[in-house]
Amino acid sequence: MSRNLILILAFLMLPLGAAADPLQPCPAPVIQTVCDGNVPALRVMRDSDDLDLTLVATQPGGPLGDRLIRMAPGQGEAIVPMSRVGSITLAMAGMGADPAQCCFSTLTVPQSDLECAPTSVAEPVEDIGPTPDTGADAGTNPADFAVSVDLPSDCPLGAVGGAAGNECGGVLTLTQPLGDVSAGHLPLVLYADQGEVTLTGPLPCYDLGGAASFCQVPAAVMSAGLALPITLHMAVGYQPRQVTVCAEFTPPEGPALVRLVQSALSSLGFDAGPPDGQAGPKTQAAVAAFSQAQGITASDPLDPALLAVLGLGAFGDVVPGNNRSCASTTLVPAPTPDCDPHTTRFSQGACRCRFDGMQRNASGLACSCKAGSEFVAGAGCVQIKAPTPTPAPRVIPFPIPIPGLGGLTGGPVNAHPTPAATCDPSSTVKRGDTCACRYKDMTHVSPSRCVCSSGLSLIAGRGCS
């Protein structure tokens, strides 16, 4: 088996970046070293047979070589020939119908004293170093891997981070329609054109930034099919919107791929520094140390040999047309608040004050002017003017006619400024600020009116007679 699958199985139990929680241990099977005829073999027995179980040796060139031990659900026993008797460390991964059943464990089969006939059915496997990950073991039928995304037609309102928003669930389905059980892994990118999409399940995933993530899919589990829940989260909106979620079997490129290499190396114990997508001194030192440990020559984080060992390289697929799938859903809009149209306008999900100098009321649906101003429709908040004070009275001379004294006498009186008197046109004539009697033999009865003397009558146009 290639080192790629060993590393992928190891990834399943490590908390890589934004990976899911560590998996639970698998139920321990009973493993014995036996002789199958004249050939040493490994016998695996289990009581619980509801999991799809895959076991593989973690040391290259060991007694089990590159062989996979695959036990389908319902299979309680498996016997696999070995090249020789010896101690073996196995990595064991289990997949169930429910993602919560997924498990991972390692166990060691101790050295046995069993002696079988000297003839063996397989030569010891020579450790020739890592080989490119093609998505299928050498000698198997060409493989086809497919991905499918399903979402509901409408995404209802839910709760996102304590605020109103849209939340709905879908399903990501991974299958292998053609080919034998494969080694290696598949690079899966999951992304949405807006919002946030999360994947629930045992796959180790990295955050690519924005609304995208990269996950590693062990090819060995693809033949049985894998259905994983996905959840779409969107902030509140007040207009219908459409969101598209896509999944694609493809490795990332550029800085995103460098970030994955940095995260993978650090998780394997080779400190590559922060996953910033830059190949700095710490990243280069981690690449060199890891390459030396794996027996490869690589100095660049994007070196094809390094990517193949880390399981981040390209893969083979005879039907690439089903390597990508997208699904869309319509987000149900939230109801618009009943904002007061005179003092507010609806913006960014809330009723905003329409004019300067305003503050929102407790209801959040209307605004009022601050102290010292009042609201005028169409104009906003206008400053309130102080009332004009009433002037103090002043003393002015005013002639007052006194009947019977044959003239006018005057005296000071207190009065407010008043407009000039309106003269009676039939009995007086306006002269300056006063009304003078129009005819002789007349006297004032008021500042604006005169009457004929005693015994005389006023004839219009002629006077007193």
JSON list of C-alpha atoms in Angstrom, two decimals, residues 342-343 354-355 358 369 374-382:
[
{"chain": "A", "resi": 342, "resn": "HIS", "atom": "CA", "xyz": [-42.03, 60.42, 8.16]},
{"chain": "A", "resi": 343, "resn": "THR", "atom": "CA", "xyz": [-39.10, 60.10, 10.55]},
{"chain": "A", "resi": 354, "resn": "ARG", "atom": "CA", "xyz": [-34.27, 60.09, 8.33]},
{"chain": "A", "resi": 355, "resn": "PHE", "atom": "CA", "xyz": [-32.89, 63.49, 9.48]},
{"chain": "A", "resi": 358, "resn": "MET", "atom": "CA", "xyz": [-32.81, 62.65, 15.62]},
{"chain": "A", "resi": 369, "resn": "CYS", "atom": "CA", "xyz": [-35.95, 65.22, 17.57]},
{"chain": "A", "resi": 374, "resn": "GLU", "atom": "CA", "xyz": [-39.08, 70.12, 17.00]},
{"chain": "A", "resi": 375, "resn": "PHE", "atom": "CA", "xyz": [-40.00, 68.01, 13.98]},
{"chain": "A", "resi": 376, "resn": "VAL", "atom": "CA", "xyz": [-41.30, 69.78, 10.86]},
{"chain": "A", "resi": 377, "resn": "ALA", "atom": "CA", "xyz": [-42.57, 67.44, 8.14]},
{"chain": "A", "resi": 378, "resn": "GLY", "atom": "CA", "xyz": [-40.25, 67.45, 5.14]},
{"chain": "A", "resi": 379, "resn": "ALA", "atom": "CA", "xyz": [-37.71, 69.70, 6.86]},
{"chain": "A", "resi": 380, "resn": "GLY", "atom": "CA", "xyz": [-36.56, 67.57, 9.79]},
{"chain": "A", "resi": 381, "resn": "CYS", "atom": "CA", "xyz": [-35.61, 68.92, 13.19]},
{"chain": "A", "resi": 382, "resn": "VAL", "atom": "CA", "xyz": [-35.90, 72.71, 13.49]}
]
